[in-house]
Short mmCIF file of C-alpha atoms in Angstrom, two decimals:
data_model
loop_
_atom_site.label_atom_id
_atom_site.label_comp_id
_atom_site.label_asym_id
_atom_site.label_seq_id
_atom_site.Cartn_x
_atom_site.Cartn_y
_atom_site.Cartn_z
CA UNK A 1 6.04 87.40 190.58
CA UNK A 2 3.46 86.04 188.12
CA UNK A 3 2.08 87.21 184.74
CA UNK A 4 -1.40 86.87 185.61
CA UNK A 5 -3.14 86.82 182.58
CA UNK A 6 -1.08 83.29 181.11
CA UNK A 7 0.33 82.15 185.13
CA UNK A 8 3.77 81.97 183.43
CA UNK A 9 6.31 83.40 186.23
CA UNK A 10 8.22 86.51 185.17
CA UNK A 11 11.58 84.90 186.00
CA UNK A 12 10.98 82.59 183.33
CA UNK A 13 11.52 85.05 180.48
CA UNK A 14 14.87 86.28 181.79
CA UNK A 15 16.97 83.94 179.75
CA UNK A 16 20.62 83.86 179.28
CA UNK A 17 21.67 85.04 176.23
CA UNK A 18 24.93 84.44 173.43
CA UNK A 19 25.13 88.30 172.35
CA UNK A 20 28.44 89.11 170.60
CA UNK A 21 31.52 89.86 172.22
CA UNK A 22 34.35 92.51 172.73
CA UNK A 23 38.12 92.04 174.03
CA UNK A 24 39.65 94.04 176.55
CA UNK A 25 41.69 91.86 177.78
CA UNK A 26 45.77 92.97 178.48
CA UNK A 27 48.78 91.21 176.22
CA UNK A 28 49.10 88.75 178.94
CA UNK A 29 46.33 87.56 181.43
CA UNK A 30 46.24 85.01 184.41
CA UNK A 31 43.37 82.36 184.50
CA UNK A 32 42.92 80.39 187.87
CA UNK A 33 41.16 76.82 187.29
CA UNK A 34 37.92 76.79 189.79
CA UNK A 35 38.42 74.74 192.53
CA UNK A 36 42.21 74.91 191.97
CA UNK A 37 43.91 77.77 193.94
CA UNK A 38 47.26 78.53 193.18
CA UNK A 39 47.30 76.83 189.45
CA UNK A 40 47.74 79.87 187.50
CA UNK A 41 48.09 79.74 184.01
CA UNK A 42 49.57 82.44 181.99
CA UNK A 43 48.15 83.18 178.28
CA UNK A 44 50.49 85.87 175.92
CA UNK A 45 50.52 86.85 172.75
CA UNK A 46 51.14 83.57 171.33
CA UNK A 47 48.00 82.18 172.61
CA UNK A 48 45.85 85.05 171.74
CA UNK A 49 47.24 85.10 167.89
CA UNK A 50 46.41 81.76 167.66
CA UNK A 51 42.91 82.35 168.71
CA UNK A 52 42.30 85.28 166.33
CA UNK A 53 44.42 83.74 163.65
CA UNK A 54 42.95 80.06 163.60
CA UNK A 55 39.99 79.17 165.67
CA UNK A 56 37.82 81.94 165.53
CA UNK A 57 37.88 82.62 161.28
CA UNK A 58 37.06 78.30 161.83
CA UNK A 59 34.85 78.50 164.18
CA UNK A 60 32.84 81.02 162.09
CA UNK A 61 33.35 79.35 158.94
CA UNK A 62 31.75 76.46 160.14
CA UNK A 63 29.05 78.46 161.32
CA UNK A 64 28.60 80.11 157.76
CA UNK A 65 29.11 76.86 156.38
CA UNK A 66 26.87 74.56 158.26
CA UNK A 67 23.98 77.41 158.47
CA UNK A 68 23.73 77.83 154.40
CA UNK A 69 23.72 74.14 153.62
CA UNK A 70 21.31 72.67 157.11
CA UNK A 71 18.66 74.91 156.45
CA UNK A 72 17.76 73.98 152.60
CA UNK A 73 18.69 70.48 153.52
CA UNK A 74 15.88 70.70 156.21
CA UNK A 75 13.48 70.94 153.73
CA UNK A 76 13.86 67.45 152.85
CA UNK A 77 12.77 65.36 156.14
CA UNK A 78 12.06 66.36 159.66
CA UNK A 79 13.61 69.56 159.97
CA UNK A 80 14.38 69.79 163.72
CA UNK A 81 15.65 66.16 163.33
CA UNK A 82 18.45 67.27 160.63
CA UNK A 83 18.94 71.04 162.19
CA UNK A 84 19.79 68.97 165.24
CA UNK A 85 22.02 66.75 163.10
CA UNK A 86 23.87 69.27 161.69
CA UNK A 87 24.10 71.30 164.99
CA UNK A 88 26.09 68.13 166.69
CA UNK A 89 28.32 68.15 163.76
CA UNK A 90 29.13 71.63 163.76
CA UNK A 91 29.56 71.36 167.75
CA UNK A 92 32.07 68.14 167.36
CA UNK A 93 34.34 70.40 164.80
CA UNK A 94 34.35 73.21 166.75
CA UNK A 95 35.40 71.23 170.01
CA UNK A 96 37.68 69.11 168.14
CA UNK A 97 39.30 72.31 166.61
CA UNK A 98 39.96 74.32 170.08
CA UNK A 99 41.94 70.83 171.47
CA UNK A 100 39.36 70.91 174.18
CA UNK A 101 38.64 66.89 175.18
CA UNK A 102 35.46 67.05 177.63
CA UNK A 103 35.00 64.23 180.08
CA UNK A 104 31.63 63.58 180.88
CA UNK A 105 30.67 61.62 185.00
CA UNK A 106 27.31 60.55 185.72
CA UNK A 107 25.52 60.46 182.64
CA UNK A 108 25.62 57.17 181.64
CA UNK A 109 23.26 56.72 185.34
CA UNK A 110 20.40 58.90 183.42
CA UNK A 111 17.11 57.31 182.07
CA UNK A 112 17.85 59.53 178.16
CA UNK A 113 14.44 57.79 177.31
CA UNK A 114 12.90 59.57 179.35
CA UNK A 115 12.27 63.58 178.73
CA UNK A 116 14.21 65.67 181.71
CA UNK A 117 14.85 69.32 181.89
CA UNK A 118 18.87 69.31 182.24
CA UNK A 119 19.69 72.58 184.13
CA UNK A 120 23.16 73.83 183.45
CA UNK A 121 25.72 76.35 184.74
CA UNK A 122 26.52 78.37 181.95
CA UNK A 123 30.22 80.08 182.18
CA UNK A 124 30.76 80.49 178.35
CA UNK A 125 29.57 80.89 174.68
CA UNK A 126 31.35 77.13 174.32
CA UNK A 127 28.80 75.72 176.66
CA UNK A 128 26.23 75.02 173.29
CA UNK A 129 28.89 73.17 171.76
CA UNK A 130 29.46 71.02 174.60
CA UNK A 131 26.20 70.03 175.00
CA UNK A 132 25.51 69.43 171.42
CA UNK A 133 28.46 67.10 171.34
CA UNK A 134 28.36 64.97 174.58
CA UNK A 135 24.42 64.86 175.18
CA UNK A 136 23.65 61.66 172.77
CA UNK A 137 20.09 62.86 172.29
CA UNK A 138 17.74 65.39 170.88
CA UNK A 139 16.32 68.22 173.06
CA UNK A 140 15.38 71.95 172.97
CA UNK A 141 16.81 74.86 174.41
CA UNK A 142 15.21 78.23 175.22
CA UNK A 143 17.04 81.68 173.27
CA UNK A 144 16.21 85.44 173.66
CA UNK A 145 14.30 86.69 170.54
CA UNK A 146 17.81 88.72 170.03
CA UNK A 147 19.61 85.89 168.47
CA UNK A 148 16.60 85.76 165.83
CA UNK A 149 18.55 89.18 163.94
CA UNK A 150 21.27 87.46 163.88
CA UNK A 151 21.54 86.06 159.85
CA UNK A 152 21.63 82.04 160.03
CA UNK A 153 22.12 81.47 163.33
CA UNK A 154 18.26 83.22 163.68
CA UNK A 155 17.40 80.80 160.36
CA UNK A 156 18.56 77.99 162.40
CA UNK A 157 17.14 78.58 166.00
CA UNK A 158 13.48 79.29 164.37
CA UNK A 159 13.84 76.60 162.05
CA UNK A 160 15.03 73.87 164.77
CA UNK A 161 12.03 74.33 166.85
CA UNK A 162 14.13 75.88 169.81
CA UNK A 163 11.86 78.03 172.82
CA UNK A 164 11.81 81.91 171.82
CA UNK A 165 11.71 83.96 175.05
CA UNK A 166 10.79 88.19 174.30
CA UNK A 167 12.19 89.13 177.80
CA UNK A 168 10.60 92.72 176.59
CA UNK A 169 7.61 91.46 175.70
CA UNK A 170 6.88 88.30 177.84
CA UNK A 171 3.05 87.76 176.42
CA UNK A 172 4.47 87.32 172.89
CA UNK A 173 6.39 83.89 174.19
CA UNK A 174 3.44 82.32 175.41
CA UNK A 175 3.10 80.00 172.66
CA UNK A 176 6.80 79.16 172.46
CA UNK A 177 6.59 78.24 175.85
CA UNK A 178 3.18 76.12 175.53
CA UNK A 179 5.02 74.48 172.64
CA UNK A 180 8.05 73.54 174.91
CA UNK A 181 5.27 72.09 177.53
CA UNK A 182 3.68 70.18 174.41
CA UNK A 183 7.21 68.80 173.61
CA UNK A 184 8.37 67.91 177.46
CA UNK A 185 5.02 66.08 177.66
CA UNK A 186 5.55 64.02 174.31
CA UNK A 187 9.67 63.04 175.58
CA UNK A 188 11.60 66.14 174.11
CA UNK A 189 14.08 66.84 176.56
CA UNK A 190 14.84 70.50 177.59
CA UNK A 191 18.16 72.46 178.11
CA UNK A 192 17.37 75.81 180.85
CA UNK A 193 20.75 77.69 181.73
CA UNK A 194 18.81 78.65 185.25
CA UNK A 195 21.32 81.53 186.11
CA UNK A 196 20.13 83.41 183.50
CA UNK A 197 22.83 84.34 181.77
CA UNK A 198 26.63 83.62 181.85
CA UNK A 199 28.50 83.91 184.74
CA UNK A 200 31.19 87.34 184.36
CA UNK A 201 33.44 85.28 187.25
CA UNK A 202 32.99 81.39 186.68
CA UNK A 203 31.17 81.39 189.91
CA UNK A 204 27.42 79.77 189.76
CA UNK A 205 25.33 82.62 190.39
CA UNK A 206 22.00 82.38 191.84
CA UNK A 207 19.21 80.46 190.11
CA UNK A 208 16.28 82.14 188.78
CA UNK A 209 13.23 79.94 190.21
CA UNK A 210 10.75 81.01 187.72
CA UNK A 211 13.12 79.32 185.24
CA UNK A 212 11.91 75.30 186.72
CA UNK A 213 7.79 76.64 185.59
CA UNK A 214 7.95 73.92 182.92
CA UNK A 215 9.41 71.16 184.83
CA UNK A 216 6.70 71.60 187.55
CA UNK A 217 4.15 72.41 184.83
CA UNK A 218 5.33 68.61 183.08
CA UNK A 219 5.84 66.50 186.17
CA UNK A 220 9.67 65.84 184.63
CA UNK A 221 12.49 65.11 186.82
CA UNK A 222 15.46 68.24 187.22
CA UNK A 223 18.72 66.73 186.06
CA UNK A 224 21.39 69.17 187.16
CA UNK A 225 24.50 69.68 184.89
CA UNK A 226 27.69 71.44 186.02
CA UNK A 227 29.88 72.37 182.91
CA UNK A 228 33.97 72.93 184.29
CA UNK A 229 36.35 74.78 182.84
CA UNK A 230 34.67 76.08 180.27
CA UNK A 231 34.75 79.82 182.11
CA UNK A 232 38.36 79.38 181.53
CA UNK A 233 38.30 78.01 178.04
CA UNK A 234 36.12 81.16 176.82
CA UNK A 235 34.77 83.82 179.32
CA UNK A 236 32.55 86.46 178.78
CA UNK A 237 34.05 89.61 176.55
CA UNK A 238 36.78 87.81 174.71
CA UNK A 239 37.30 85.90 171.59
CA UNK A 240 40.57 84.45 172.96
CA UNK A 241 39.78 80.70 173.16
CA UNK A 242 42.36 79.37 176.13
CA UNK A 243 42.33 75.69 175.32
CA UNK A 244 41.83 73.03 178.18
CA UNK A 245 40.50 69.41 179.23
CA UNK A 246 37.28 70.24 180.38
CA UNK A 247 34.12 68.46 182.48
CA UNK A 248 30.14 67.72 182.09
CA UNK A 249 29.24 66.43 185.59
CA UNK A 250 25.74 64.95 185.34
CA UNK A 251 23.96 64.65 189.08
CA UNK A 252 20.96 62.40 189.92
CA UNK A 253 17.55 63.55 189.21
CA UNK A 254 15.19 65.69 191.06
CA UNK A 255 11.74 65.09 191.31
CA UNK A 256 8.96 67.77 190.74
CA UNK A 257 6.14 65.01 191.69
CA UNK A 258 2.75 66.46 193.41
CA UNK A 259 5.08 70.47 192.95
CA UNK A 260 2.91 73.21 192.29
CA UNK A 261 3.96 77.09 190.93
CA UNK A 262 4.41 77.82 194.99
CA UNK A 263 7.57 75.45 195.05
CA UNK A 264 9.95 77.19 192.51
CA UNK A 265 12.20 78.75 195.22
CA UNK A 266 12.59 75.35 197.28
CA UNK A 267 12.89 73.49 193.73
CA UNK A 268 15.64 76.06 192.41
CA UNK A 269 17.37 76.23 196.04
CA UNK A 270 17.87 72.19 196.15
CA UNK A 271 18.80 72.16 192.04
CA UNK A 272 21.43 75.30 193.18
CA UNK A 273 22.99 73.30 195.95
CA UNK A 274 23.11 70.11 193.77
CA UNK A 275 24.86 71.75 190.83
CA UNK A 276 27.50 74.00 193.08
CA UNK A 277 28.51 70.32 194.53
CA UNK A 278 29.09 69.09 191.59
CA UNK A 279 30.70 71.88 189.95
CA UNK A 280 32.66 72.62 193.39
CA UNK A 281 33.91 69.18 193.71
CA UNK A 282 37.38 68.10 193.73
#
Protein backbone atom coordinates (compact mmCIF):
# COMPACT_ATOMS: atom_id res chain seq x y z
CA UNK A 1 0.00 0.00 0.00
CA UNK A 2 1.15 3.50 -1.01
CA UNK A 3 0.39 7.04 0.23
CA UNK A 4 -0.35 8.43 -3.02
CA UNK A 5 -0.11 11.89 -2.65
CA UNK A 6 4.05 11.78 -1.40
CA UNK A 7 4.65 7.70 -2.96
CA UNK A 8 6.04 7.00 0.55
CA UNK A 9 4.75 3.26 1.36
CA UNK A 10 2.50 3.00 4.41
CA UNK A 11 4.70 0.30 5.98
CA UNK A 12 7.28 2.75 6.28
CA UNK A 13 5.68 4.75 9.10
CA UNK A 14 5.09 1.72 11.30
CA UNK A 15 8.25 2.05 13.29
CA UNK A 16 9.33 0.23 16.30
CA UNK A 17 9.11 2.06 19.20
CA UNK A 18 11.08 2.33 23.05
CA UNK A 19 7.69 3.13 25.07
CA UNK A 20 8.12 2.56 28.83
CA UNK A 21 7.85 -0.57 30.51
CA UNK A 22 5.95 -2.63 33.22
CA UNK A 23 7.07 -5.95 35.20
CA UNK A 24 5.05 -8.85 35.59
CA UNK A 25 7.36 -11.09 35.74
CA UNK A 26 7.20 -14.08 38.81
CA UNK A 27 10.08 -14.11 41.80
CA UNK A 28 11.92 -16.52 39.71
CA UNK A 29 11.85 -16.86 35.81
CA UNK A 30 13.62 -19.23 33.24
CA UNK A 31 15.39 -17.62 30.14
CA UNK A 32 16.44 -20.07 27.26
CA UNK A 33 19.50 -18.61 25.09
CA UNK A 34 18.20 -18.67 21.22
CA UNK A 35 19.69 -21.18 19.39
CA UNK A 36 20.60 -23.01 22.63
CA UNK A 37 17.91 -25.56 23.74
CA UNK A 38 18.19 -26.95 26.96
CA UNK A 39 20.58 -24.02 28.55
CA UNK A 40 18.22 -22.68 30.97
CA UNK A 41 19.15 -20.10 33.16
CA UNK A 42 17.39 -19.33 36.29
CA UNK A 43 17.09 -15.50 37.55
CA UNK A 44 15.62 -14.97 41.53
CA UNK A 45 15.36 -12.45 43.66
CA UNK A 46 18.91 -11.73 43.87
CA UNK A 47 19.17 -10.89 40.31
CA UNK A 48 16.10 -8.86 40.09
CA UNK A 49 17.19 -6.62 43.33
CA UNK A 50 20.19 -5.99 41.76
CA UNK A 51 18.53 -4.71 38.69
CA UNK A 52 16.10 -2.40 40.52
CA UNK A 53 18.65 -1.55 43.15
CA UNK A 54 21.76 -0.69 40.87
CA UNK A 55 21.43 -0.58 37.16
CA UNK A 56 18.31 0.88 36.49
CA UNK A 57 18.55 4.25 39.15
CA UNK A 58 22.31 4.24 36.82
CA UNK A 59 21.09 3.69 33.88
CA UNK A 60 18.63 6.60 34.35
CA UNK A 61 20.98 8.80 35.97
CA UNK A 62 23.08 8.75 33.14
CA UNK A 63 20.26 9.46 31.08
CA UNK A 64 19.32 12.60 33.27
CA UNK A 65 22.80 13.35 33.38
CA UNK A 66 24.03 13.15 29.88
CA UNK A 67 20.57 14.76 28.49
CA UNK A 68 20.95 18.17 30.73
CA UNK A 69 24.59 18.75 29.96
CA UNK A 70 24.66 17.38 25.69
CA UNK A 71 22.01 19.53 24.78
CA UNK A 72 23.46 23.14 25.97
CA UNK A 73 26.81 21.79 25.01
CA UNK A 74 25.34 21.33 21.44
CA UNK A 75 25.03 24.76 21.09
CA UNK A 76 28.61 25.17 20.74
CA UNK A 77 29.63 23.17 17.37
CA UNK A 78 27.78 20.79 15.18
CA UNK A 79 25.08 19.67 17.22
CA UNK A 80 24.28 16.20 15.76
CA UNK A 81 28.12 15.70 15.77
CA UNK A 82 28.33 16.19 19.78
CA UNK A 83 24.56 14.71 20.50
CA UNK A 84 26.10 11.74 18.75
CA UNK A 85 29.20 12.07 20.93
CA UNK A 86 27.57 12.13 23.95
CA UNK A 87 25.03 9.38 22.92
CA UNK A 88 28.18 6.78 22.45
CA UNK A 89 29.32 7.79 25.80
CA UNK A 90 26.24 7.35 27.54
CA UNK A 91 25.78 3.90 25.53
CA UNK A 92 29.53 2.66 26.61
CA UNK A 93 28.49 3.38 30.51
CA UNK A 94 25.43 1.85 30.34
CA UNK A 95 26.90 -1.41 28.65
CA UNK A 96 29.86 -1.32 30.75
CA UNK A 97 27.56 -1.02 33.88
CA UNK A 98 25.11 -4.16 33.08
CA UNK A 99 28.62 -6.51 32.67
CA UNK A 100 27.33 -7.13 29.21
CA UNK A 101 30.75 -7.56 26.79
CA UNK A 102 29.30 -7.61 23.05
CA UNK A 103 31.34 -9.33 20.40
CA UNK A 104 30.95 -7.96 17.18
CA UNK A 105 31.71 -10.71 13.50
CA UNK A 106 31.73 -9.29 10.18
CA UNK A 107 32.00 -5.75 10.53
CA UNK A 108 35.35 -5.06 10.11
CA UNK A 109 34.41 -6.61 6.08
CA UNK A 110 32.03 -3.33 5.70
CA UNK A 111 32.99 -0.30 3.45
CA UNK A 112 31.88 2.42 6.93
CA UNK A 113 32.85 5.12 4.26
CA UNK A 114 30.36 4.44 2.52
CA UNK A 115 26.53 5.37 3.68
CA UNK A 116 24.43 1.86 4.15
CA UNK A 117 21.10 1.39 5.72
CA UNK A 118 22.05 -1.30 8.58
CA UNK A 119 18.77 -3.26 9.19
CA UNK A 120 18.60 -4.78 12.62
CA UNK A 121 16.59 -7.30 14.65
CA UNK A 122 15.46 -5.53 17.49
CA UNK A 123 14.72 -7.90 20.73
CA UNK A 124 15.25 -5.16 23.43
CA UNK A 125 15.34 -1.50 24.72
CA UNK A 126 19.41 -2.34 25.06
CA UNK A 127 19.63 -2.70 21.35
CA UNK A 128 20.33 1.52 21.07
CA UNK A 129 23.07 1.12 23.35
CA UNK A 130 24.66 -1.53 21.48
CA UNK A 131 24.70 0.10 18.46
CA UNK A 132 25.83 3.36 19.76
CA UNK A 133 28.79 1.62 21.29
CA UNK A 134 30.11 -0.94 18.69
CA UNK A 135 29.10 0.94 15.33
CA UNK A 136 32.43 3.28 15.07
CA UNK A 137 30.50 5.82 13.02
CA UNK A 138 27.81 8.40 12.85
CA UNK A 139 24.33 7.55 11.47
CA UNK A 140 20.59 8.24 12.01
CA UNK A 141 17.89 6.28 13.23
CA UNK A 142 14.14 6.64 12.65
CA UNK A 143 11.73 7.15 16.26
CA UNK A 144 7.89 7.40 16.63
CA UNK A 145 6.87 11.06 17.34
CA UNK A 146 5.94 9.39 20.95
CA UNK A 147 9.39 9.51 22.28
CA UNK A 148 9.30 13.43 21.45
CA UNK A 149 6.95 13.82 25.10
CA UNK A 150 9.26 12.21 26.64
CA UNK A 151 11.49 15.25 28.66
CA UNK A 152 15.28 15.00 27.32
CA UNK A 153 15.26 12.05 25.65
CA UNK A 154 12.56 14.11 23.09
CA UNK A 155 15.32 17.25 23.52
CA UNK A 156 17.85 14.89 22.34
CA UNK A 157 16.20 12.86 19.43
CA UNK A 158 14.94 16.37 17.80
CA UNK A 159 18.05 17.97 18.51
CA UNK A 160 20.38 15.04 16.99
CA UNK A 161 18.75 15.18 13.69
CA UNK A 162 17.20 11.58 14.12
CA UNK A 163 13.98 10.57 11.39
CA UNK A 164 10.51 11.46 13.18
CA UNK A 165 7.87 8.96 11.95
CA UNK A 166 3.80 10.18 13.05
CA UNK A 167 2.54 6.55 12.43
CA UNK A 168 -1.00 8.53 13.07
CA UNK A 169 -0.39 11.02 10.90
CA UNK A 170 1.99 9.70 8.11
CA UNK A 171 1.83 13.12 5.83
CA UNK A 172 3.33 15.09 8.75
CA UNK A 173 6.78 12.84 8.36
CA UNK A 174 7.27 13.61 4.93
CA UNK A 175 9.95 15.98 5.47
CA UNK A 176 11.72 13.91 8.12
CA UNK A 177 11.83 11.31 5.75
CA UNK A 178 13.05 13.58 2.65
CA UNK A 179 15.66 14.76 5.15
CA UNK A 180 16.84 11.12 5.86
CA UNK A 181 16.98 10.67 1.81
CA UNK A 182 19.02 14.09 1.74
CA UNK A 183 21.39 12.59 4.42
CA UNK A 184 21.72 8.80 2.84
CA UNK A 185 22.57 10.62 -0.40
CA UNK A 186 25.34 12.95 1.21
CA UNK A 187 27.04 9.45 3.31
CA UNK A 188 24.90 9.52 6.61
CA UNK A 189 24.35 6.08 7.34
CA UNK A 190 20.87 4.85 8.53
CA UNK A 191 19.74 2.47 11.39
CA UNK A 192 15.81 0.80 10.33
CA UNK A 193 14.70 -1.90 13.01
CA UNK A 194 12.58 -3.54 9.86
CA UNK A 195 10.30 -5.69 12.22
CA UNK A 196 8.77 -2.85 13.40
CA UNK A 197 8.92 -3.08 16.73
CA UNK A 198 10.54 -5.44 19.34
CA UNK A 199 10.13 -8.86 19.22
CA UNK A 200 7.64 -10.12 22.59
CA UNK A 201 9.56 -13.81 22.00
CA UNK A 202 13.25 -13.14 20.72
CA UNK A 203 12.12 -14.64 17.52
CA UNK A 204 12.74 -12.30 14.23
CA UNK A 205 9.40 -11.50 13.21
CA UNK A 206 8.49 -10.66 9.79
CA UNK A 207 9.97 -7.63 8.01
CA UNK A 208 7.91 -4.79 7.09
CA UNK A 209 8.93 -4.13 3.25
CA UNK A 210 7.81 -0.64 3.12
CA UNK A 211 10.51 -0.10 5.76
CA UNK A 212 13.71 -0.62 2.71
CA UNK A 213 11.64 2.78 0.65
CA UNK A 214 14.80 4.77 1.39
CA UNK A 215 17.39 2.33 0.53
CA UNK A 216 15.73 1.78 -2.92
CA UNK A 217 14.89 5.50 -3.05
CA UNK A 218 19.14 6.14 -2.41
CA UNK A 219 20.62 3.33 -4.44
CA UNK A 220 22.53 2.25 -0.88
CA UNK A 221 23.48 -1.20 -0.21
CA UNK A 222 21.17 -3.25 2.83
CA UNK A 223 23.66 -4.31 5.47
CA UNK A 224 21.80 -6.75 7.67
CA UNK A 225 22.56 -6.80 11.48
CA UNK A 226 21.46 -9.59 13.84
CA UNK A 227 21.77 -8.40 17.55
CA UNK A 228 21.99 -11.95 20.06
CA UNK A 229 21.14 -12.20 23.29
CA UNK A 230 20.02 -9.11 23.88
CA UNK A 231 16.12 -10.57 24.12
CA UNK A 232 17.56 -12.28 27.05
CA UNK A 233 19.56 -9.48 28.52
CA UNK A 234 16.28 -7.14 28.58
CA UNK A 235 12.92 -8.29 27.00
CA UNK A 236 9.97 -6.49 26.48
CA UNK A 237 7.83 -5.56 29.90
CA UNK A 238 10.59 -5.75 32.43
CA UNK A 239 13.18 -3.59 33.96
CA UNK A 240 15.09 -6.67 35.21
CA UNK A 241 18.39 -6.42 33.28
CA UNK A 242 19.68 -10.36 33.13
CA UNK A 243 23.33 -9.75 32.37
CA UNK A 244 25.13 -11.78 29.51
CA UNK A 245 27.99 -11.88 26.73
CA UNK A 246 26.17 -10.85 23.91
CA UNK A 247 26.63 -10.66 19.75
CA UNK A 248 26.40 -7.97 16.71
CA UNK A 249 26.68 -10.25 13.63
CA UNK A 250 27.25 -7.98 10.63
CA UNK A 251 26.32 -9.90 7.08
CA UNK A 252 27.52 -8.81 3.59
CA UNK A 253 25.72 -6.17 1.78
CA UNK A 254 22.73 -6.20 -0.36
CA UNK A 255 22.38 -4.34 -3.32
CA UNK A 256 19.27 -2.18 -4.24
CA UNK A 257 20.97 -1.29 -7.81
CA UNK A 258 18.39 -0.61 -10.89
CA UNK A 259 15.28 -1.57 -7.56
CA UNK A 260 12.28 0.29 -7.94
CA UNK A 261 9.15 0.82 -5.12
CA UNK A 262 7.74 -2.69 -6.83
CA UNK A 263 10.76 -4.67 -5.24
CA UNK A 264 10.23 -4.05 -1.43
CA UNK A 265 8.77 -7.54 -0.75
CA UNK A 266 11.66 -9.48 -2.72
CA UNK A 267 14.22 -6.84 -1.08
CA UNK A 268 12.75 -7.40 2.58
CA UNK A 269 12.28 -11.34 1.90
CA UNK A 270 16.21 -11.79 0.91
CA UNK A 271 17.31 -9.06 3.93
CA UNK A 272 14.76 -11.50 6.30
CA UNK A 273 16.48 -14.68 5.28
CA UNK A 274 19.98 -13.06 5.56
CA UNK A 275 19.47 -11.73 9.08
CA UNK A 276 17.54 -15.09 10.55
CA UNK A 277 20.98 -16.90 9.30
CA UNK A 278 22.89 -14.92 11.00
CA UNK A 279 20.99 -14.54 14.05
CA UNK A 280 20.08 -18.45 13.84
CA UNK A 281 23.58 -19.51 13.49
CA UNK A 282 25.47 -21.62 15.77
Amino acid sequence: MVCASNNLPVEFFKTSSTELETDPEPATEKIEAIGAPGRVRKYGWLSRLRSYVIFDPLIWLYTVVFGLVSIPASFFGDPERILHGFARWWSWLIMKTIFSPVKVTGLEKIDTAVAHVYAVNHGSALDIPVLYVHLPFQFRIAFKKELLSYPIIGWHLKRSGQICIDQQRPSASIGSVRSALKSLKSKMPLVIFPEGGRSDDGQIKPLMPGAFFLAIKAQVDIVPVALVGTFELLPMNTYHIKPRPLEMRVGAPISTAGLKGHDMDALAARVQKAIEELYYAK
